[in-house]
XYZ file of C-alpha atoms in Angstrom:
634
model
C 0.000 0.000 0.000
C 1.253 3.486 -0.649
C 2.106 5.657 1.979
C -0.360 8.938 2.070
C 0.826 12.437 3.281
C -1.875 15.229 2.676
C -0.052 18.210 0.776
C -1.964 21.737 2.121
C -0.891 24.437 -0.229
C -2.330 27.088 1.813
C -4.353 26.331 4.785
C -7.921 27.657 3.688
C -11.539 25.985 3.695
C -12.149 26.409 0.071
C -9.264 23.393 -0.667
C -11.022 20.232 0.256
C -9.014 16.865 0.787
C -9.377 14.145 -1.296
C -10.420 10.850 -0.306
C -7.707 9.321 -0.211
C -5.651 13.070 -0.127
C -2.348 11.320 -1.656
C -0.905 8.365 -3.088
C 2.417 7.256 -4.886
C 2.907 6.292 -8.274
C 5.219 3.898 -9.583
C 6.136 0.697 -11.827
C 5.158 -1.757 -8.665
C 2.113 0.746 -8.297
C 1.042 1.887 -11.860
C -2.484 3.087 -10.943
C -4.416 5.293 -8.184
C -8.095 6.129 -7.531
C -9.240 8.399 -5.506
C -13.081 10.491 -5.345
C -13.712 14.030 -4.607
C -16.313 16.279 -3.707
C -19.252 17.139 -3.734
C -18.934 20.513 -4.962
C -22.542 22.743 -4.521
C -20.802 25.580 -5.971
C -18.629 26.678 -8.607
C -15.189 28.065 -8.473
C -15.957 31.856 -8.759
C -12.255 33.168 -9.825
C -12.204 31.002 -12.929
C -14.098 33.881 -14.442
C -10.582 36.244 -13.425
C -7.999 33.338 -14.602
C -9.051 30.024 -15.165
C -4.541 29.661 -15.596
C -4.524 29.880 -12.056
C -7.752 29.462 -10.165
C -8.211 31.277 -6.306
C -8.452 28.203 -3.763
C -8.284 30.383 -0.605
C -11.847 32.011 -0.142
C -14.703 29.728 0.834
C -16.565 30.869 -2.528
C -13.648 29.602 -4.196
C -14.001 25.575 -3.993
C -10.463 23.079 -5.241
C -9.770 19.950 -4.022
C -6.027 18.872 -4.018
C -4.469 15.415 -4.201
C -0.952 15.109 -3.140
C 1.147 13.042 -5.433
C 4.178 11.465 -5.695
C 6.386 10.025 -8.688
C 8.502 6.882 -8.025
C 10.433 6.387 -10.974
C 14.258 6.777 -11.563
C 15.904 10.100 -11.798
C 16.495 9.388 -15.792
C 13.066 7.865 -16.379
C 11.675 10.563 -18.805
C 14.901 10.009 -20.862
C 14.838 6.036 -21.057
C 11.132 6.009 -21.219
C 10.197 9.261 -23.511
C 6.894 7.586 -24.316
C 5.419 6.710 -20.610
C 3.187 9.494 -18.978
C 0.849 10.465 -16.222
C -2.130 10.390 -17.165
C -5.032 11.631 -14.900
C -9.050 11.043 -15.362
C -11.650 12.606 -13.643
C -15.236 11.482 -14.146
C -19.118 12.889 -12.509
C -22.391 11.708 -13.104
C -24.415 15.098 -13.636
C -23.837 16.198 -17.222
C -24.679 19.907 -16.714
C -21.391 19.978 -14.061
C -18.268 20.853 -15.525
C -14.442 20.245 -13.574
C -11.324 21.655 -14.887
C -8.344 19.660 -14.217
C -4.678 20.935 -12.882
C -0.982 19.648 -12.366
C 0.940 21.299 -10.110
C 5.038 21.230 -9.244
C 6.336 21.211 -5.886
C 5.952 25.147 -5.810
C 2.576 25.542 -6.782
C 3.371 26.022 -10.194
C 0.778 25.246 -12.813
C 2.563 22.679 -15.115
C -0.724 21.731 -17.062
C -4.176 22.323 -16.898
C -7.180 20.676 -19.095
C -10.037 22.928 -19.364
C -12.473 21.575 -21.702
C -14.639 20.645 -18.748
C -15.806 17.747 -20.622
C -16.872 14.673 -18.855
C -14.265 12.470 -18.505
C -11.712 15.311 -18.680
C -8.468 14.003 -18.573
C -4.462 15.434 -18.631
C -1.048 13.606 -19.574
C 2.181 14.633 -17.991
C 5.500 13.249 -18.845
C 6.598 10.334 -16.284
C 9.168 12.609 -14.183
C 9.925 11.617 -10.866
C 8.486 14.465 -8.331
C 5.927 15.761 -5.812
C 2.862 16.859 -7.472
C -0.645 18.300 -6.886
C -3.559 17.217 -9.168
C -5.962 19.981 -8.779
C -9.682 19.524 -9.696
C -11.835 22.924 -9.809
C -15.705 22.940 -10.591
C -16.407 25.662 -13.225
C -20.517 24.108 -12.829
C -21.438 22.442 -10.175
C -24.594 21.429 -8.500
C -23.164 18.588 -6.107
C -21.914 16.078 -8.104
C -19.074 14.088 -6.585
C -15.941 13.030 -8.913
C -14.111 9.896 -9.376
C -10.469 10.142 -10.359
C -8.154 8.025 -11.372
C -4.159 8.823 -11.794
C -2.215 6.167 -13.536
C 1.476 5.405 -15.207
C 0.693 4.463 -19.133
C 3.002 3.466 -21.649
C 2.251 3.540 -25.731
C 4.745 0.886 -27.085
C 4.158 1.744 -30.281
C 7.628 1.600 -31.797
C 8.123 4.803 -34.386
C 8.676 3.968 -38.170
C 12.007 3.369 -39.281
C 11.893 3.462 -43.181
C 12.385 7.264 -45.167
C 9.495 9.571 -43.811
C 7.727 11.691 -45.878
C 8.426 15.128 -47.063
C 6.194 17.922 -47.733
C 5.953 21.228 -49.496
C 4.104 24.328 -48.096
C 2.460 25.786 -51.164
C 0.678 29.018 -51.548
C -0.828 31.347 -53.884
C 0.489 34.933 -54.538
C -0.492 38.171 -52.313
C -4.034 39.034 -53.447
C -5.357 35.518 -54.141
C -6.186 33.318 -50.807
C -5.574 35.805 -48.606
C -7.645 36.467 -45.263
C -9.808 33.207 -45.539
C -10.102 33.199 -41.881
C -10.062 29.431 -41.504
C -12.162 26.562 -41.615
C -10.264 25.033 -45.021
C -11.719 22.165 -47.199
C -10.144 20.576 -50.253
C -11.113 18.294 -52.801
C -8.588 16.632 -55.583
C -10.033 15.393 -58.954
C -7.934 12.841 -60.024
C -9.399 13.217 -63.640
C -7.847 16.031 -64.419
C -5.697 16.310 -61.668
C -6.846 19.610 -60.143
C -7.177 20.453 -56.598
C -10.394 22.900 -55.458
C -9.802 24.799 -51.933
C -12.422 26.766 -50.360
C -11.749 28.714 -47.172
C -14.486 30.605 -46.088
C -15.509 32.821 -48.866
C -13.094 31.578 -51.796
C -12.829 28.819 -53.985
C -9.571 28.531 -55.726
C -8.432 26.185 -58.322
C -4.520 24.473 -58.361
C -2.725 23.510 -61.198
C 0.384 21.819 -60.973
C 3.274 21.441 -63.944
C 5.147 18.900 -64.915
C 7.551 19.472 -62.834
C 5.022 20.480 -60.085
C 4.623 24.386 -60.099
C 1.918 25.225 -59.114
C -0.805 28.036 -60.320
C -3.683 29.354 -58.822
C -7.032 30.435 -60.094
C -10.355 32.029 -57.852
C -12.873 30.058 -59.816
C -15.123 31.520 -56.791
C -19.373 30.904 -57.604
C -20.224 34.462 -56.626
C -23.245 33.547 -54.794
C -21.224 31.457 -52.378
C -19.136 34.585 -51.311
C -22.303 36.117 -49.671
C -22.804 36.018 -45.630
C -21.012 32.865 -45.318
C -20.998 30.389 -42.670
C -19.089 27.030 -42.203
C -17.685 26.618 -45.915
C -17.599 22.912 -47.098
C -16.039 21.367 -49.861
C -16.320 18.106 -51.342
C -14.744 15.940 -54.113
C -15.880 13.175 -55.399
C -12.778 11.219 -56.798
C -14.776 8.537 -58.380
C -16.978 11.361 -60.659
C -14.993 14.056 -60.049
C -17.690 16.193 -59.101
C -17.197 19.093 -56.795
C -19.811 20.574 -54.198
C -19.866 23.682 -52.541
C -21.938 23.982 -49.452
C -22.552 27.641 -47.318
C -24.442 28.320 -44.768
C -26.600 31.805 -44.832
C -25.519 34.128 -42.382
C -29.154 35.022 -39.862
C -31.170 32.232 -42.156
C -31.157 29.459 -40.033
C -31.526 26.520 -42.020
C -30.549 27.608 -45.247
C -27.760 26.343 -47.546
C -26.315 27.570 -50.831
C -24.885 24.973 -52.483
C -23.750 24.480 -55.789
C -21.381 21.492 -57.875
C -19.326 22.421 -61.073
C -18.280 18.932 -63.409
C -15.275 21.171 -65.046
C -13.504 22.304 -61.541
C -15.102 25.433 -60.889
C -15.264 26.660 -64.659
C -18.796 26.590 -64.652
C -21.128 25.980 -61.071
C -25.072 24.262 -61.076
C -26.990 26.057 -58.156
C -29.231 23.149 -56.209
C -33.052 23.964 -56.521
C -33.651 22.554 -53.175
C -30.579 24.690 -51.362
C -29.904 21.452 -49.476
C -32.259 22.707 -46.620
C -30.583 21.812 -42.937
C -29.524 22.387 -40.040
C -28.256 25.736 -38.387
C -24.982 24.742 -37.868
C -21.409 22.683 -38.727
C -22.893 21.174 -42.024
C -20.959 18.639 -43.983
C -21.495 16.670 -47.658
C -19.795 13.873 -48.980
C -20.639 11.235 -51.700
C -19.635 7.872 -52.967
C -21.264 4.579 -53.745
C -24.618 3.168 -52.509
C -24.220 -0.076 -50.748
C -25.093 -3.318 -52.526
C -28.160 -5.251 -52.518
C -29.923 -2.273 -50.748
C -32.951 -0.405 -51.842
C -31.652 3.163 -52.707
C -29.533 3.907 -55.990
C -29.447 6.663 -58.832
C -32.585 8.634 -59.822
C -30.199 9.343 -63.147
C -26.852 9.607 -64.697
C -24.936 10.437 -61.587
C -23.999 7.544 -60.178
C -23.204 8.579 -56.360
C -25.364 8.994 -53.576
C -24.435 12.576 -51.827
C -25.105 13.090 -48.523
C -25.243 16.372 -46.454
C -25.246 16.522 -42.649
C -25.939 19.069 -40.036
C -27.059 20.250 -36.469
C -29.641 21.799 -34.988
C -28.657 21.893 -31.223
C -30.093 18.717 -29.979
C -30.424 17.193 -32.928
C -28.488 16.348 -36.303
C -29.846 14.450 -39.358
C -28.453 13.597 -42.687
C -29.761 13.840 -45.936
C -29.150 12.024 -49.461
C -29.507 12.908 -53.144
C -29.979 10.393 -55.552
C -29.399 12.881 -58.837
C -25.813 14.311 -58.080
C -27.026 16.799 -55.968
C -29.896 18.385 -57.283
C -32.867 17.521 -55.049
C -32.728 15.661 -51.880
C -34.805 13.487 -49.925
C -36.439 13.394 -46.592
C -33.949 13.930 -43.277
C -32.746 10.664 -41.232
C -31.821 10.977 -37.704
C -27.995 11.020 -37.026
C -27.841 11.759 -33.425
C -29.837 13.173 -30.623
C -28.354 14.138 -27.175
C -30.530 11.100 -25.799
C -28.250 9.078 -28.107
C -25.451 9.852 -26.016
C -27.040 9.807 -22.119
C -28.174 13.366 -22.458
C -24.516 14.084 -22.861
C -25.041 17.991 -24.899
C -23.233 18.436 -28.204
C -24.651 16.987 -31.516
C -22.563 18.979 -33.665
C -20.086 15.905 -35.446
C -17.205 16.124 -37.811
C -17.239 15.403 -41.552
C -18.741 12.424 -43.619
C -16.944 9.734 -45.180
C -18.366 7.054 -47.214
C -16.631 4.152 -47.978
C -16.160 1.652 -51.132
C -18.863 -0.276 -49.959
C -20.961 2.248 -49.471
C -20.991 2.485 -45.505
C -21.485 5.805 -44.169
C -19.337 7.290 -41.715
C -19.579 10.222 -39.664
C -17.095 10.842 -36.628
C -18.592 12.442 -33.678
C -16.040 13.837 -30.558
C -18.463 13.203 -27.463
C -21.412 11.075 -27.057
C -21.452 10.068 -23.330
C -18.101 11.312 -22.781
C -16.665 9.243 -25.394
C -15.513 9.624 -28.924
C -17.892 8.121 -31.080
C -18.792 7.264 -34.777
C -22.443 6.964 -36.939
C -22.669 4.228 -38.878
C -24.919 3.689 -41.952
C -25.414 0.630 -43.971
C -28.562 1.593 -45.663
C -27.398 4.769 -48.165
C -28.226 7.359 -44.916
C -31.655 6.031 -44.155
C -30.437 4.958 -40.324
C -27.855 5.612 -38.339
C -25.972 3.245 -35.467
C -23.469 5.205 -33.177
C -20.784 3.556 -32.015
C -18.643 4.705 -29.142
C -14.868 3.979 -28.844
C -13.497 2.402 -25.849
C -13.232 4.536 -22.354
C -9.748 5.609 -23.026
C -11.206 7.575 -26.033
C -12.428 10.412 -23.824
C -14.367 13.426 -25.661
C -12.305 16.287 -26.555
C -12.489 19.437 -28.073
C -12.001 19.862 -31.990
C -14.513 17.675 -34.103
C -12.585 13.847 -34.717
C -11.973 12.949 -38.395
C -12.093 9.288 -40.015
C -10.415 8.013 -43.166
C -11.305 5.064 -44.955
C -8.929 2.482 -46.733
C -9.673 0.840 -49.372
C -11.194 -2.213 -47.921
C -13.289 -0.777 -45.138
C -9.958 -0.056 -42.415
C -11.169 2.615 -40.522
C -8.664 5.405 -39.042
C -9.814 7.567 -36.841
C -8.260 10.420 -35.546
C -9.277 12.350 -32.404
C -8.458 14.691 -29.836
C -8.250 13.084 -26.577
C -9.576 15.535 -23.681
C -5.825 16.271 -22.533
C -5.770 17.190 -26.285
C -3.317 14.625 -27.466
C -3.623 13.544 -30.656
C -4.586 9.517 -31.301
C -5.798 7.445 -34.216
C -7.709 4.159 -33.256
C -8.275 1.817 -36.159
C -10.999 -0.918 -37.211
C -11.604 -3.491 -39.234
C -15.395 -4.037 -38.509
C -17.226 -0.724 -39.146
C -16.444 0.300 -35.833
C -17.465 -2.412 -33.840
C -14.214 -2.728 -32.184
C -10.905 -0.609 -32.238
C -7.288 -1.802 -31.843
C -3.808 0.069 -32.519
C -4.887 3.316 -30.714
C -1.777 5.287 -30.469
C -0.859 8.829 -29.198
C 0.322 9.620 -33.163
C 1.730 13.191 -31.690
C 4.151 12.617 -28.287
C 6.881 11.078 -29.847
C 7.279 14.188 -32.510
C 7.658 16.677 -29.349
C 3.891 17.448 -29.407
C 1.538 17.770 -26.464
C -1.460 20.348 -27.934
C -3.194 19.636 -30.806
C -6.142 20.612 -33.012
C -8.052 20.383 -36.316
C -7.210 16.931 -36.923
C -7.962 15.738 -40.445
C -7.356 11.706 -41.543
C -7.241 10.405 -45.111
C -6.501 6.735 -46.443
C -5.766 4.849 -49.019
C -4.762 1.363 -49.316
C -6.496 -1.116 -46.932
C -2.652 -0.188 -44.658
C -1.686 3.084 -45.689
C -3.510 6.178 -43.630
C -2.839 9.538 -42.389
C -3.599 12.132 -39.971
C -2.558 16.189 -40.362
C -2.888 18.135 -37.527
C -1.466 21.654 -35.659
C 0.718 20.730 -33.006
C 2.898 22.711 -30.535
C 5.337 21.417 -28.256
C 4.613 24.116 -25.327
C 2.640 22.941 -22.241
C 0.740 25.319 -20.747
C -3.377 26.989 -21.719
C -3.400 26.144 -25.362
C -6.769 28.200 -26.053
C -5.377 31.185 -24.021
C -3.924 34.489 -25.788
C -1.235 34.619 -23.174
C -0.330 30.888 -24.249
C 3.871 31.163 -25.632
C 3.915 28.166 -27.521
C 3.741 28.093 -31.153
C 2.246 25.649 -33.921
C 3.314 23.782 -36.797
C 1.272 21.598 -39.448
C 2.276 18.137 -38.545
C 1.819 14.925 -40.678
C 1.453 11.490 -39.294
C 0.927 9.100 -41.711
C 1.548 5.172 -40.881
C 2.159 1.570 -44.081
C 1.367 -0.803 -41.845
C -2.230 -0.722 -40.335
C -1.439 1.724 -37.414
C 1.317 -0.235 -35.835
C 3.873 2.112 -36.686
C 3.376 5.623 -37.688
C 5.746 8.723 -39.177
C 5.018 12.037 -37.334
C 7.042 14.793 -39.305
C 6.678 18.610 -38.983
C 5.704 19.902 -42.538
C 7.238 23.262 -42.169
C 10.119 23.049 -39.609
C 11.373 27.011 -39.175
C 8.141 28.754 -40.052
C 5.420 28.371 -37.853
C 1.673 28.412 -38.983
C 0.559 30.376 -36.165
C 3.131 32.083 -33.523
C 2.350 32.424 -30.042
C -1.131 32.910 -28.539
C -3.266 29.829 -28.101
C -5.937 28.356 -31.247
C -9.532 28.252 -29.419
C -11.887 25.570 -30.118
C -14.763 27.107 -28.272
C -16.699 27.944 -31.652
C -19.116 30.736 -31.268
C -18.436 30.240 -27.681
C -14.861 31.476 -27.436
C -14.320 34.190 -25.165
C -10.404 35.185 -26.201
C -9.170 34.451 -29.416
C -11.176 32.654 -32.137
C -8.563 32.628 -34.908
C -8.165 29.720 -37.735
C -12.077 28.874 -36.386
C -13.210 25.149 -36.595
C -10.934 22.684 -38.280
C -8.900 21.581 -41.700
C -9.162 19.062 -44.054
C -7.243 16.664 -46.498
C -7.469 14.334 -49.069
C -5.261 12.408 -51.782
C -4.181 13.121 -55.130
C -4.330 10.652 -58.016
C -0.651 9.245 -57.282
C -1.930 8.643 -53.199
C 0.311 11.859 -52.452
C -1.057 13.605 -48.876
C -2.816 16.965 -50.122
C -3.021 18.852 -46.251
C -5.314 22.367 -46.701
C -5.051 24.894 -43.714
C -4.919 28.869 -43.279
C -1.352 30.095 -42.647
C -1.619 32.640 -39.649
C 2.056 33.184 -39.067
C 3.480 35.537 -42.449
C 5.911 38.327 -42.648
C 7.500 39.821 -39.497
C 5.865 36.378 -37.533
C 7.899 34.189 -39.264
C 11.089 35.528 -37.183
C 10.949 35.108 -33.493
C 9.615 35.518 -31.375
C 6.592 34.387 -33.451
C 4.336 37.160 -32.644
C 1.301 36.798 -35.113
C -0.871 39.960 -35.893
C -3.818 40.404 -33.935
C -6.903 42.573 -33.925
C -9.073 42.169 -30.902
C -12.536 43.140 -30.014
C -13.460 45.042 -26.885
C -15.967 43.027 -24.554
C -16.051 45.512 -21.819
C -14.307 42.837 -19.829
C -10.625 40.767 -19.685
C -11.518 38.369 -22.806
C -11.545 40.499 -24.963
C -12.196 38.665 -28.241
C -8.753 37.907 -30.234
C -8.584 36.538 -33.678
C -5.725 36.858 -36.193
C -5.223 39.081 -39.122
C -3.777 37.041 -41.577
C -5.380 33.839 -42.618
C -3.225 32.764 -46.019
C -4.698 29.372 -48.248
C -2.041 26.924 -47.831
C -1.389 23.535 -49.436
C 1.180 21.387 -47.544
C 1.471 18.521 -50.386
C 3.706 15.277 -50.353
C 6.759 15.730 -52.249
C 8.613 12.374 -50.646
C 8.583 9.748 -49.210
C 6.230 6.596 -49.669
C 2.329 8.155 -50.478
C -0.227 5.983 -49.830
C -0.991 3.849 -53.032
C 1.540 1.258 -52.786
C 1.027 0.907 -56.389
C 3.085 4.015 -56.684
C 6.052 2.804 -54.745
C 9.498 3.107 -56.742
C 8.221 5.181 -58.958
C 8.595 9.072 -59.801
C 5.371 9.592 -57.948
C 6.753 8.688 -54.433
C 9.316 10.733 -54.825
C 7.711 13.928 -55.647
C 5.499 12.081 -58.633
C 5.163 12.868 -62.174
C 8.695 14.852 -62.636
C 7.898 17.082 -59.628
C 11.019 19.124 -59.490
C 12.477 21.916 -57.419
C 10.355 24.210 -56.507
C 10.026 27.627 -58.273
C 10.935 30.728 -56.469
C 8.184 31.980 -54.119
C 7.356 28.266 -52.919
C 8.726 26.737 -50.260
C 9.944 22.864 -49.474
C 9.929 21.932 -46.252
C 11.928 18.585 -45.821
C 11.354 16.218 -43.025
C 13.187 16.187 -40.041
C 15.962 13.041 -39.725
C 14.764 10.555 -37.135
C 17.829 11.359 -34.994
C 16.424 14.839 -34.466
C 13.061 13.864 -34.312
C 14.049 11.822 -31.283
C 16.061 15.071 -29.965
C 13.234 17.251 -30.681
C 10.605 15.100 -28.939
C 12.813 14.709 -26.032
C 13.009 18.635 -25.824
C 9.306 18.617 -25.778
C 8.531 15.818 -23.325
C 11.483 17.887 -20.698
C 10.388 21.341 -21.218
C 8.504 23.470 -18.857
C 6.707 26.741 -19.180
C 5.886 29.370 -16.394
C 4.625 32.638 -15.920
């Protein structure tokens, strides 16, 4: 049994004891539990600093567990991949707890503040005195389980050539100020690429030797009071869809599809009526021996999803996206235990004509709605426990014979990517795809496949530890790329543009409409393959000109609330595609050929474009070790 010693930070009523108050951790003793509470009120100087919460007035409620490391002095060296991780779960939905790790001095080395339930935070396996702090931001009562444990990812890293990538962008005056929320679609017919972020379609064209031009091929009517722009390619037809939302019409989308990549667009008659909110559309086969199929020439079924609050519901079109048909049920908060949050992440549809559509918290668990029947039902399907809901919608990619890879934030926003072979039935390989590369904040993750083994996973990852989502946060982010040939056993994490951040420091909030500092590069990314199976990764570039030289400092323009959070959100927002140039892609079909390599003669790049190499594995190791060792304070 471990020996207990209660650690009182400062002798006050507000910082209640845990039950037990302490416990050691250690290889003979890998796992503690321990409850807390009840809390009847809520932590009233979170609304000051939720960085560093008051725990000395009785208004001001904490509860502190003293902790202690037992591991060698060199463990975090010798064992870069082992953590602390710490859970804490409640019954009553409505409550929310944030979650804190504290040094020996009181310093705040982490906090999780998503409030979810389970919330959870991962610390690197350092020998020490700690203090886990939990602090009610809601709370009517509710009593918290917690559970502090020593976990290990053995997933061994890749050892063949990783990838390389190049950062390409258009030139001043095209793509600039999209303000987020990319989408990308790649038809492999003529081997365009279509971006859209927010207000702008534009149209790539690469040379021979892989230059790159760029074209606004923009359908004017889609540049009007835009909300949530999505864009979708259909490889099989090549079709392209453009879906907006109308600012103050809830319920109303524009969308429009152009055969001839944005030369010419077809507005929908029926507008694609839906939800108010965090639409997506996708398209691909119907599923054999079913009912539903083509109404004419186009041969897809397309599918658009939203939210209304409580409730979101897909919708099919049998003639390419002209008309659809009646709404089907994807998920209702009774779905998930009354767990809030139906908004979801973006559809996939696989070759058999399963629907997929990933989902970051039903019942405090990453999830996934499945359809067999072309859209007419859906079946969620939660991931195990350890896949706690997180912040940042999850994104699933499909290989080519159902694999499923799906990539999530966890709700210590780590990045992981589960995988299945059964339509989601059960999940193996589940790996933190991000800690070994130095990274320990992520967001917008977006997952593509392509052979039945071959996957990836883009992402924006910074190696700083501290309040991600916070304007005062010093890290700063990179686009990272993990991308894994063998099922998820093994994956390649690389940074695509070492040297020039995409966003310098000051945190990236995921709140949504909700976010009371800095809402900057909005809701999430996306990414897709080109005809050779190359990675095609499409996010804003916040970090240009004078940020590109440290310290990092991006532009910003804030709002004034009348309070502290004032609302924060950066001034540049530049289109941005980071696209494979070595490095195996993912059609092994492609392997040895010019198309691994940079595909199709791909050469240098011109002047005014960028290639961004991957790191060497020796200073990937060095670089991850940095990140796993370093500590911020303020």
């Amino acid at each position: 049994m471990p020996r207990f010693a209660f650690l009182l930070l400062i002798a006050a009523p507000a910082v209640f004891a845990a039950s037990p108050d302490a416990g050691t951790l250690s290889g003979a003793s890998p796992s503690i539990t321990y409850s807390a509470g009840p809390f009847a009120v809520p932590n009233s100087s979170l609304n000051d600093d939720a960085n560093h919460p008051d725990c000395t007035a009785p208004a001001n409620p904490c509860d502190d567990f003293a902790l202690t490391v037992d591991v060698p002095p060199d463990y975090a060296i010798t064992h870069p991949r082992d953590l602390i991780r710490v859970v804490a779960q409640w019954a009553v939905n409505n409550d929310a707890f944030f979650l804190y790790l504290l040094d020996a001095q009181g310093n705040v080395l982490l906090s999780s503040q998503s409030g979810n339930d389970p919330n959870s935070l991962s610390y690197p396996a350092a020998p020490g005195t700690y203090t886990v702090r939990l602090v009610p931001s809601n709370a009517g009562g509710d009593l918290v389980t917690a559970s502090v444990t020593l976990v290990s990812d053995e997933t061994a890293p890749a050892t063949d050539a990783p990838p390389a990538f190049a950062a390409l962008q258009p030139l001043p005056g095209v793509g600039d100020n999209t303000n987020g929320e990319m989408s990308i679609g790649h038809n492999p017919k003529t081997r365009r690429t279509l971006t859209l972020g927010f207000s702008q379609t534009l149209r790539t064209t690469y040379a021979g030797d892989g230059t790159p031009s760029w074209e606004d091929v923009s359908e004017p009517n889609t540049q009007l009071n835009s909300n949530d722009p999505i864009l979708f390619t259909d490889p099989r037809t090549g079709r392209s869809f453009v879906s907006q939302l109308q600012a103050g019409t809830p319920g109303e989308s524009i969308f429009y599809f152009t055969d001839d990549d944005g030369d010419s667009w077809t507005l929908s008659p029926s507008t694609a009526d839906g939800g108010i909110d965090h639409q997506t559309v996708g398209g691909g086969p119907y599923p054999a021996g079913g009912t539903a199929g083509p109404a004419g020439d186009y041969a897809d079924a397309v599918y658009y999803c939203s939210q209304s609050v409580l409730l979101a519901f897909c919708i099919r079109s049998d003639d390419g996206g002209m008309t659809f048909g009646a709404p089907a049920v994807l998920k209702t908060d009774a779905d998930c235990d009354g767990y809030l949050g139906a908004i979801h992440g973006h559809l996939k549809v696989a070759a058999d004509g399963t629907v997929y559509v990933p989902d970051r918290s039903c019942g405090g668990r990453q999830a996934l709605a499945v359809s067999t029947d072309a859209g007419e039902t859906f079946t969620l399907k939660r991931l195990p426990e350890g896949a706690t809901a997180g912040e940042g919608d999850p994104s699933v990619g499909v290989g080519s014979d159902g694999t499923l890879y799906f990539c999530y934030l966890r709700a210590d926003s780590h990045v992981h990517v589960a995988v299945s072979h059964d339509r989601g039935d059960t999940w193996i390989n589940d790996h933190d795809v991000g800690y070994a590369a130095g990274v320990v904040h992520a967001v917008f993750p977006a997952a593509v496949a392509g052979d039945a083994d071959r996957a990836a996973c883009a992402f924006l990852g910074t190696g700083t530890r501290g309040a991600y989502q916070s304007t005062s946060f010093e890290g700063i982010w990179f686009p990272y790329v993990a991308m894994t040939y063998d099922g998820g056993q093994t994956w390649h994490t690389v940074n695509g543009t070492p040297g020039d951040p995409v966003q310098g420091t000051g945190g990236i909030a995921l709140g949504g409409t909700t976010a009371i500092e800095n809402r900057n590069l909005l809701d999430f990314n996306d990414i897709t393959l080109d005809e050779h199976g190359r990675v095609l990764f499409a996010y804003d570039d916040g970090c240009l000109g004078d940020c590109v030289l440290p310290p990092y400092q991006p532009a910003q323009v804030c709002i004034p609330t009348g309070g502290i959070n004032d609302v924060c959100i950066n001034s540049t927002a530049k289109s941005t595609i980071l696209r494979q140039r070595g490095g195996r892609t993912l059609y092994a079909a492609f392997d040895g050929s010019g198309a691994s390599g940079g595909g199709g003669g791909d050469g240098p790049l011109p002047e005014g474009h960028r290639l961004f190499g991957a790191l060497a594995p020796g200073l990937l190791v060095t670089l991850a070790l940095a990140g796993v060792l370093r500590r911020r304070r303020r």
